[in-house]
């Protein structure tokens, strides 16, 4: 693991790191904030998964999470959103697919299957690296994310309720198999058989029997993607039918940007901290 940069912040350390990923076959960069409490022993881990077009840097620079993370004593891990490199298949003119748009799936279709393995990268490889290299209490993990990353957080938590003690999302794509801006990506990554998409669709996972103790979702009411790509009411209906407690906050006047995310970031971290035993 290579250290790209380190800076002291709120008594902790904000770092950026790079490693050669065996899962994606590419170098992968990620950010980790370690709070000051880690000097006394391992602390809980909160994973943040970013949205379309983002890298690790977007939330690191705009998310305003460090003060809350330092106050509660939680590590924040911010991975990249896709493999990158000259040899990685991409559609440079399509912001909804390829570079910056890994959708947290393991691709099965060529030519994407060799590199686009973001699900396994997050759940297996990067998890093992965080456990080995940082003062992380891996028995206390939470996960959250934004938009495409909210989709990723929900699906990963639903498939691993034994690992994650908390899950929340900002403006998640709750049913990517039916949303206009995600269906084309799922078809390219996973093939035309829509049954293969269900394991990467939060609403479908709930319909198919997956459960999580409770969920928190914040959604901007002025989000331009609200009615076509996000549709939180579908998740609300699925959770109600399954008996999963869902706190869904529709925030008047807020859009899809980091102005929205940063406004409610501290609330989410406090919510996770309580469920992580802090």
mmCIF file of C-alpha atoms in Angstrom:
data_model
loop_
_atom_site.group_PDB
_atom_site.id
_atom_site.type_symbol
_atom_site.label_atom_id
_atom_site.label_comp_id
_atom_site.label_asym_id
_atom_site.label_seq_id
_atom_site.Cartn_x
_atom_site.Cartn_y
_atom_site.Cartn_z
ATOM 1 C CA UNK A 1 0.000 0.000 0.000
ATOM 2 C CA UNK A 2 1.370 3.393 -1.018
ATOM 3 C CA UNK A 3 0.636 6.562 0.939
ATOM 4 C CA UNK A 4 -0.295 9.305 -1.516
ATOM 5 C CA UNK A 5 -0.871 12.024 1.079
ATOM 6 C CA UNK A 6 -1.550 12.634 4.761
ATOM 7 C CA UNK A 7 -2.849 15.701 6.600
ATOM 8 C CA UNK A 8 -3.837 16.339 10.195
ATOM 9 C CA UNK A 9 -7.472 17.372 10.610
ATOM 10 C CA UNK A 10 -9.676 17.688 13.705
ATOM 11 C CA UNK A 11 -6.987 15.911 15.701
ATOM 12 C CA UNK A 12 -7.015 12.911 13.366
ATOM 13 C CA UNK A 13 -5.377 12.061 10.052
ATOM 14 C CA UNK A 14 -6.892 12.329 6.577
ATOM 15 C CA UNK A 15 -4.967 10.065 4.262
ATOM 16 C CA UNK A 16 -5.109 9.036 0.620
ATOM 17 C CA UNK A 17 -3.684 5.658 -0.341
ATOM 18 C CA UNK A 18 -3.086 3.564 -3.445
ATOM 19 C CA UNK A 19 -2.602 -0.163 -3.948
ATOM 20 C CA UNK A 20 -2.466 -2.700 -6.742
ATOM 21 C CA UNK A 21 -5.830 -4.441 -6.759
ATOM 22 C CA UNK A 22 -5.899 -8.106 -7.702
ATOM 23 C CA UNK A 23 -9.690 -7.942 -7.976
ATOM 24 C CA UNK A 24 -9.886 -5.112 -10.528
ATOM 25 C CA UNK A 25 -6.477 -5.668 -12.081
ATOM 26 C CA UNK A 26 -5.694 -1.980 -11.707
ATOM 27 C CA UNK A 27 -4.236 0.472 -9.198
ATOM 28 C CA UNK A 28 -6.994 1.647 -6.845
ATOM 29 C CA UNK A 29 -6.988 4.833 -4.792
ATOM 30 C CA UNK A 30 -9.013 5.371 -1.626
ATOM 31 C CA UNK A 31 -9.270 7.845 1.258
ATOM 32 C CA UNK A 32 -9.319 7.069 5.000
ATOM 33 C CA UNK A 33 -9.890 9.444 7.900
ATOM 34 C CA UNK A 34 -8.613 8.093 11.212
ATOM 35 C CA UNK A 35 -9.971 9.977 14.256
ATOM 36 C CA UNK A 36 -7.821 10.896 17.283
ATOM 37 C CA UNK A 37 -9.481 8.196 19.443
ATOM 38 C CA UNK A 38 -7.668 5.531 17.376
ATOM 39 C CA UNK A 39 -4.479 6.386 19.260
ATOM 40 C CA UNK A 40 -5.980 4.462 22.178
ATOM 41 C CA UNK A 41 -7.094 1.399 20.222
ATOM 42 C CA UNK A 42 -9.275 0.231 17.319
ATOM 43 C CA UNK A 43 -12.373 2.268 16.475
ATOM 44 C CA UNK A 44 -15.486 1.506 14.378
ATOM 45 C CA UNK A 45 -15.473 1.856 10.589
ATOM 46 C CA UNK A 46 -17.988 3.738 8.444
ATOM 47 C CA UNK A 47 -17.827 3.129 4.691
ATOM 48 C CA UNK A 48 -18.918 5.924 2.345
ATOM 49 C CA UNK A 49 -19.694 4.958 -1.259
ATOM 50 C CA UNK A 50 -19.760 7.806 -3.760
ATOM 51 C CA UNK A 51 -21.995 8.458 -6.743
ATOM 52 C CA UNK A 52 -21.669 8.682 -10.507
ATOM 53 C CA UNK A 53 -18.600 10.538 -11.885
ATOM 54 C CA UNK A 54 -17.007 10.737 -8.417
ATOM 55 C CA UNK A 55 -13.661 9.536 -7.072
ATOM 56 C CA UNK A 56 -12.589 9.199 -3.438
ATOM 57 C CA UNK A 57 -11.886 12.949 -3.486
ATOM 58 C CA UNK A 58 -15.410 14.332 -3.835
ATOM 59 C CA UNK A 59 -16.636 13.459 -0.368
ATOM 60 C CA UNK A 60 -13.173 14.034 1.103
ATOM 61 C CA UNK A 61 -13.152 17.619 -0.169
ATOM 62 C CA UNK A 62 -16.875 18.504 -0.025
ATOM 63 C CA UNK A 63 -18.545 16.111 2.398
ATOM 64 C CA UNK A 64 -17.566 17.878 5.650
ATOM 65 C CA UNK A 65 -17.428 14.613 7.612
ATOM 66 C CA UNK A 66 -14.207 14.968 9.621
ATOM 67 C CA UNK A 67 -15.501 17.069 12.526
ATOM 68 C CA UNK A 68 -18.336 14.614 13.202
ATOM 69 C CA UNK A 69 -16.119 11.571 12.669
ATOM 70 C CA UNK A 70 -13.566 12.975 15.132
ATOM 71 C CA UNK A 71 -16.258 13.856 17.655
ATOM 72 C CA UNK A 72 -17.714 10.350 17.659
ATOM 73 C CA UNK A 73 -14.466 8.448 17.058
ATOM 74 C CA UNK A 74 -15.141 6.624 13.815
ATOM 75 C CA UNK A 75 -12.937 5.825 10.812
ATOM 76 C CA UNK A 76 -14.347 6.962 7.447
ATOM 77 C CA UNK A 77 -13.336 4.944 4.369
ATOM 78 C CA UNK A 78 -14.056 6.440 0.937
ATOM 79 C CA UNK A 79 -13.219 4.123 -1.991
ATOM 80 C CA UNK A 80 -13.163 5.051 -5.659
ATOM 81 C CA UNK A 81 -16.242 4.307 -7.767
ATOM 82 C CA UNK A 82 -14.647 2.221 -10.535
ATOM 83 C CA UNK A 83 -11.390 0.836 -11.864
ATOM 84 C CA UNK A 84 -9.417 3.288 -13.991
ATOM 85 C CA UNK A 85 -6.622 3.154 -16.541
ATOM 86 C CA UNK A 86 -5.763 3.119 -20.215
ATOM 87 C CA UNK A 87 -6.399 -0.613 -20.519
ATOM 88 C CA UNK A 88 -9.794 -0.510 -18.748
ATOM 89 C CA UNK A 89 -12.817 -0.577 -21.123
ATOM 90 C CA UNK A 90 -14.700 2.692 -20.963
ATOM 91 C CA UNK A 91 -17.187 4.967 -22.698
ATOM 92 C CA UNK A 92 -15.570 8.390 -22.187
ATOM 93 C CA UNK A 93 -18.610 10.319 -23.407
ATOM 94 C CA UNK A 94 -21.068 8.424 -21.190
ATOM 95 C CA UNK A 95 -21.086 9.656 -17.574
ATOM 96 C CA UNK A 96 -23.474 6.880 -16.551
ATOM 97 C CA UNK A 97 -21.195 4.009 -17.503
ATOM 98 C CA UNK A 98 -17.575 2.919 -17.248
ATOM 99 C CA UNK A 99 -15.048 5.137 -15.508
ATOM 100 C CA UNK A 100 -16.639 6.651 -12.416
ATOM 101 C CA UNK A 101 -19.715 4.447 -12.829
ATOM 102 C CA UNK A 102 -18.936 0.972 -11.528
ATOM 103 C CA UNK A 103 -22.371 0.660 -9.845
ATOM 104 C CA UNK A 104 -20.829 -1.571 -7.145
ATOM 105 C CA UNK A 105 -21.475 -4.748 -9.149
ATOM 106 C CA UNK A 106 -19.281 -7.622 -10.300
ATOM 107 C CA UNK A 107 -19.526 -7.484 -14.087
ATOM 108 C CA UNK A 108 -20.054 -10.777 -15.893
ATOM 109 C CA UNK A 109 -20.071 -9.501 -19.480
ATOM 110 C CA UNK A 110 -17.074 -8.920 -21.742
ATOM 111 C CA UNK A 111 -15.086 -6.766 -22.033
ATOM 112 C CA UNK A 112 -15.992 -5.463 -18.552
ATOM 113 C CA UNK A 113 -15.754 -8.632 -16.457
ATOM 114 C CA UNK A 114 -11.981 -8.490 -16.059
ATOM 115 C CA UNK A 115 -11.910 -5.110 -14.303
ATOM 116 C CA UNK A 116 -15.362 -3.998 -13.150
ATOM 117 C CA UNK A 117 -15.566 -5.966 -9.894
ATOM 118 C CA UNK A 118 -16.427 -3.172 -7.483
ATOM 119 C CA UNK A 119 -18.684 -5.337 -5.326
ATOM 120 C CA UNK A 120 -15.932 -7.841 -4.563
ATOM 121 C CA UNK A 121 -13.375 -5.063 -4.329
ATOM 122 C CA UNK A 122 -15.332 -3.322 -1.547
ATOM 123 C CA UNK A 123 -16.659 -6.379 0.285
ATOM 124 C CA UNK A 124 -13.532 -8.519 0.119
ATOM 125 C CA UNK A 125 -10.258 -6.928 -0.965
ATOM 126 C CA UNK A 126 -10.482 -3.406 0.430
ATOM 127 C CA UNK A 127 -12.121 -4.697 3.604
ATOM 128 C CA UNK A 128 -9.149 -6.990 4.204
ATOM 129 C CA UNK A 129 -6.726 -4.150 3.520
ATOM 130 C CA UNK A 130 -8.472 -1.792 5.959
ATOM 131 C CA UNK A 131 -8.426 -4.520 8.616
ATOM 132 C CA UNK A 132 -4.714 -5.124 8.108
ATOM 133 C CA UNK A 133 -3.436 -1.557 7.764
ATOM 134 C CA UNK A 134 -5.621 0.643 9.981
ATOM 135 C CA UNK A 135 -6.717 0.680 13.663
ATOM 136 C CA UNK A 136 -10.169 -0.536 12.705
ATOM 137 C CA UNK A 137 -12.650 -2.448 14.844
ATOM 138 C CA UNK A 138 -14.069 -4.622 12.067
ATOM 139 C CA UNK A 139 -16.712 -6.029 14.414
ATOM 140 C CA UNK A 140 -18.355 -2.578 14.298
ATOM 141 C CA UNK A 141 -18.935 -1.471 10.706
ATOM 142 C CA UNK A 142 -21.540 0.780 9.115
ATOM 143 C CA UNK A 143 -22.064 1.793 5.505
ATOM 144 C CA UNK A 144 -23.625 4.749 3.712
ATOM 145 C CA UNK A 145 -23.409 6.486 0.362
ATOM 146 C CA UNK A 146 -24.864 8.903 -2.170
ATOM 147 C CA UNK A 147 -26.918 8.216 -5.304
ATOM 148 C CA UNK A 148 -25.159 5.311 -7.074
ATOM 149 C CA UNK A 149 -23.251 4.908 -3.803
ATOM 150 C CA UNK A 150 -26.503 4.900 -1.854
ATOM 151 C CA UNK A 151 -27.583 2.038 -4.096
ATOM 152 C CA UNK A 152 -24.291 0.310 -3.332
ATOM 153 C CA UNK A 153 -24.620 0.821 0.414
ATOM 154 C CA UNK A 154 -28.177 -0.516 0.520
ATOM 155 C CA UNK A 155 -27.435 -3.607 -1.550
ATOM 156 C CA UNK A 156 -24.213 -4.466 0.286
ATOM 157 C CA UNK A 157 -25.858 -4.042 3.691
ATOM 158 C CA UNK A 158 -28.876 -6.123 2.710
ATOM 159 C CA UNK A 159 -26.575 -8.935 1.580
ATOM 160 C CA UNK A 160 -24.327 -8.663 4.645
ATOM 161 C CA UNK A 161 -26.506 -7.863 7.669
ATOM 162 C CA UNK A 162 -24.139 -9.923 9.792
ATOM 163 C CA UNK A 163 -21.246 -7.579 8.959
ATOM 164 C CA UNK A 164 -22.848 -4.134 9.018
ATOM 165 C CA UNK A 165 -24.594 -2.764 12.082
ATOM 166 C CA UNK A 166 -25.973 0.323 10.326
ATOM 167 C CA UNK A 167 -26.870 1.547 6.835
ATOM 168 C CA UNK A 168 -28.027 4.908 5.507
ATOM 169 C CA UNK A 169 -28.106 6.743 2.194
ATOM 170 C CA UNK A 170 -28.342 10.162 0.595
ATOM 171 C CA UNK A 171 -30.629 10.181 -2.473
ATOM 172 C CA UNK A 172 -30.054 6.518 -3.356
ATOM 173 C CA UNK A 173 -31.011 4.821 -6.606
ATOM 174 C CA UNK A 174 -33.371 2.415 -4.855
ATOM 175 C CA UNK A 175 -34.405 0.304 -7.858
ATOM 176 C CA UNK A 176 -31.673 0.524 -10.522
ATOM 177 C CA UNK A 177 -33.209 -2.270 -12.587
ATOM 178 C CA UNK A 178 -36.101 0.034 -13.532
ATOM 179 C CA UNK A 179 -34.434 3.479 -13.471
ATOM 180 C CA UNK A 180 -33.592 5.044 -16.830
ATOM 181 C CA UNK A 181 -30.089 6.107 -15.835
ATOM 182 C CA UNK A 182 -28.995 2.698 -14.486
ATOM 183 C CA UNK A 183 -30.721 0.069 -16.651
ATOM 184 C CA UNK A 184 -28.253 0.484 -19.559
ATOM 185 C CA UNK A 185 -25.284 0.040 -17.219
ATOM 186 C CA UNK A 186 -26.704 -3.094 -15.611
ATOM 187 C CA UNK A 187 -27.316 -4.620 -19.036
ATOM 188 C CA UNK A 188 -23.761 -3.927 -20.165
ATOM 189 C CA UNK A 189 -22.206 -5.197 -16.933
ATOM 190 C CA UNK A 190 -24.531 -8.119 -16.182
ATOM 191 C CA UNK A 191 -26.205 -9.102 -19.456
ATOM 192 C CA UNK A 192 -29.787 -8.941 -20.712
ATOM 193 C CA UNK A 193 -31.241 -11.445 -18.235
ATOM 194 C CA UNK A 194 -32.846 -9.140 -15.680
ATOM 195 C CA UNK A 195 -32.968 -11.909 -13.095
ATOM 196 C CA UNK A 196 -29.201 -11.419 -12.776
ATOM 197 C CA UNK A 197 -29.780 -7.787 -11.842
ATOM 198 C CA UNK A 198 -31.876 -8.532 -8.750
ATOM 199 C CA UNK A 199 -28.919 -9.124 -6.441
ATOM 200 C CA UNK A 200 -27.800 -5.533 -7.134
ATOM 201 C CA UNK A 201 -31.211 -3.923 -6.631
ATOM 202 C CA UNK A 202 -32.249 -2.912 -3.091
ATOM 203 C CA UNK A 203 -35.992 -3.182 -3.695
ATOM 204 C CA UNK A 204 -35.616 -6.551 -5.436
ATOM 205 C CA UNK A 205 -33.405 -7.846 -2.625
ATOM 206 C CA UNK A 206 -36.060 -6.917 -0.079
ATOM 207 C CA UNK A 207 -38.762 -8.524 -2.236
ATOM 208 C CA UNK A 208 -36.604 -11.653 -2.401
ATOM 209 C CA UNK A 209 -36.325 -11.914 1.371
ATOM 210 C CA UNK A 210 -33.239 -9.914 2.374
ATOM 211 C CA UNK A 211 -33.617 -7.927 5.585
ATOM 212 C CA UNK A 212 -31.809 -5.245 7.583
ATOM 213 C CA UNK A 213 -32.708 -3.990 11.085
ATOM 214 C CA UNK A 214 -33.423 -0.401 10.012
ATOM 215 C CA UNK A 215 -32.533 2.113 7.312
ATOM 216 C CA UNK A 216 -32.108 5.896 7.124
ATOM 217 C CA UNK A 217 -32.556 7.826 3.862
ATOM 218 C CA UNK A 218 -32.322 11.568 3.248
ATOM 219 C CA UNK A 219 -33.627 12.865 -0.071
ATOM 220 C CA UNK A 220 -33.701 16.399 -1.444
ATOM 221 C CA UNK A 221 -37.191 17.437 -2.547
ATOM 222 C CA UNK A 222 -35.681 19.690 -5.232
ATOM 223 C CA UNK A 223 -33.474 16.898 -6.626
ATOM 224 C CA UNK A 224 -33.872 16.899 -10.443
ATOM 225 C CA UNK A 225 -33.484 13.109 -10.488
ATOM 226 C CA UNK A 226 -36.113 12.481 -7.804
ATOM 227 C CA UNK A 227 -38.972 11.247 -9.981
ATOM 228 C CA UNK A 228 -37.028 9.455 -12.721
ATOM 229 C CA UNK A 229 -33.918 7.931 -11.192
ATOM 230 C CA UNK A 230 -34.292 7.831 -7.397
ATOM 231 C CA UNK A 231 -37.978 7.301 -6.455
ATOM 232 C CA UNK A 232 -37.587 6.735 -2.693
ATOM 233 C CA UNK A 233 -41.288 5.937 -2.367
ATOM 234 C CA UNK A 234 -40.612 2.552 -4.001
ATOM 235 C CA UNK A 235 -38.141 1.711 -1.234
ATOM 236 C CA UNK A 236 -40.630 2.947 1.362
ATOM 237 C CA UNK A 237 -43.301 0.617 -0.011
ATOM 238 C CA UNK A 238 -40.892 -2.350 -0.074
ATOM 239 C CA UNK A 239 -39.727 -1.698 3.490
ATOM 240 C CA UNK A 240 -43.298 -1.342 4.739
ATOM 241 C CA UNK A 241 -44.295 -4.647 3.143
ATOM 242 C CA UNK A 242 -41.236 -6.374 4.627
ATOM 243 C CA UNK A 243 -41.493 -4.816 8.071
ATOM 244 C CA UNK A 244 -38.148 -2.998 7.802
ATOM 245 C CA UNK A 245 -38.142 0.301 9.740
ATOM 246 C CA UNK A 246 -37.231 3.124 7.340
ATOM 247 C CA UNK A 247 -36.684 6.744 8.338
ATOM 248 C CA UNK A 248 -37.207 8.639 5.068
ATOM 249 C CA UNK A 249 -36.588 12.386 5.279
ATOM 250 C CA UNK A 250 -37.692 14.496 2.314
ATOM 251 C CA UNK A 251 -35.671 17.715 2.627
ATOM 252 C CA UNK A 252 -37.450 20.713 1.129
ATOM 253 C CA UNK A 253 -35.371 22.882 -1.197
ATOM 254 C CA UNK A 254 -32.329 20.593 -1.330
ATOM 255 C CA UNK A 255 -30.958 19.175 -4.579
ATOM 256 C CA UNK A 256 -28.621 16.259 -5.448
ATOM 257 C CA UNK A 257 -25.330 18.016 -4.740
ATOM 258 C CA UNK A 258 -22.764 18.006 -1.958
ATOM 259 C CA UNK A 259 -24.410 21.146 -0.593
ATOM 260 C CA UNK A 260 -27.243 18.762 0.327
ATOM 261 C CA UNK A 261 -25.002 15.927 1.502
ATOM 262 C CA UNK A 262 -22.763 18.106 3.670
ATOM 263 C CA UNK A 263 -25.804 19.653 5.364
ATOM 264 C CA UNK A 264 -26.945 16.299 6.762
ATOM 265 C CA UNK A 265 -23.599 14.492 6.956
ATOM 266 C CA UNK A 266 -23.159 15.063 10.706
ATOM 267 C CA UNK A 267 -26.693 13.777 11.336
ATOM 268 C CA UNK A 268 -25.916 10.549 9.505
ATOM 269 C CA UNK A 269 -22.604 10.025 11.284
ATOM 270 C CA UNK A 270 -24.279 10.567 14.668
ATOM 271 C CA UNK A 271 -27.010 8.089 13.695
ATOM 272 C CA UNK A 272 -24.404 5.491 12.721
ATOM 273 C CA UNK A 273 -22.286 6.184 15.809
ATOM 274 C CA UNK A 274 -25.194 5.336 18.097
ATOM 275 C CA UNK A 275 -25.711 2.005 16.334
ATOM 276 C CA UNK A 276 -21.983 1.286 16.402
ATOM 277 C CA UNK A 277 -21.962 1.581 20.170
ATOM 278 C CA UNK A 278 -20.387 5.032 20.449
#
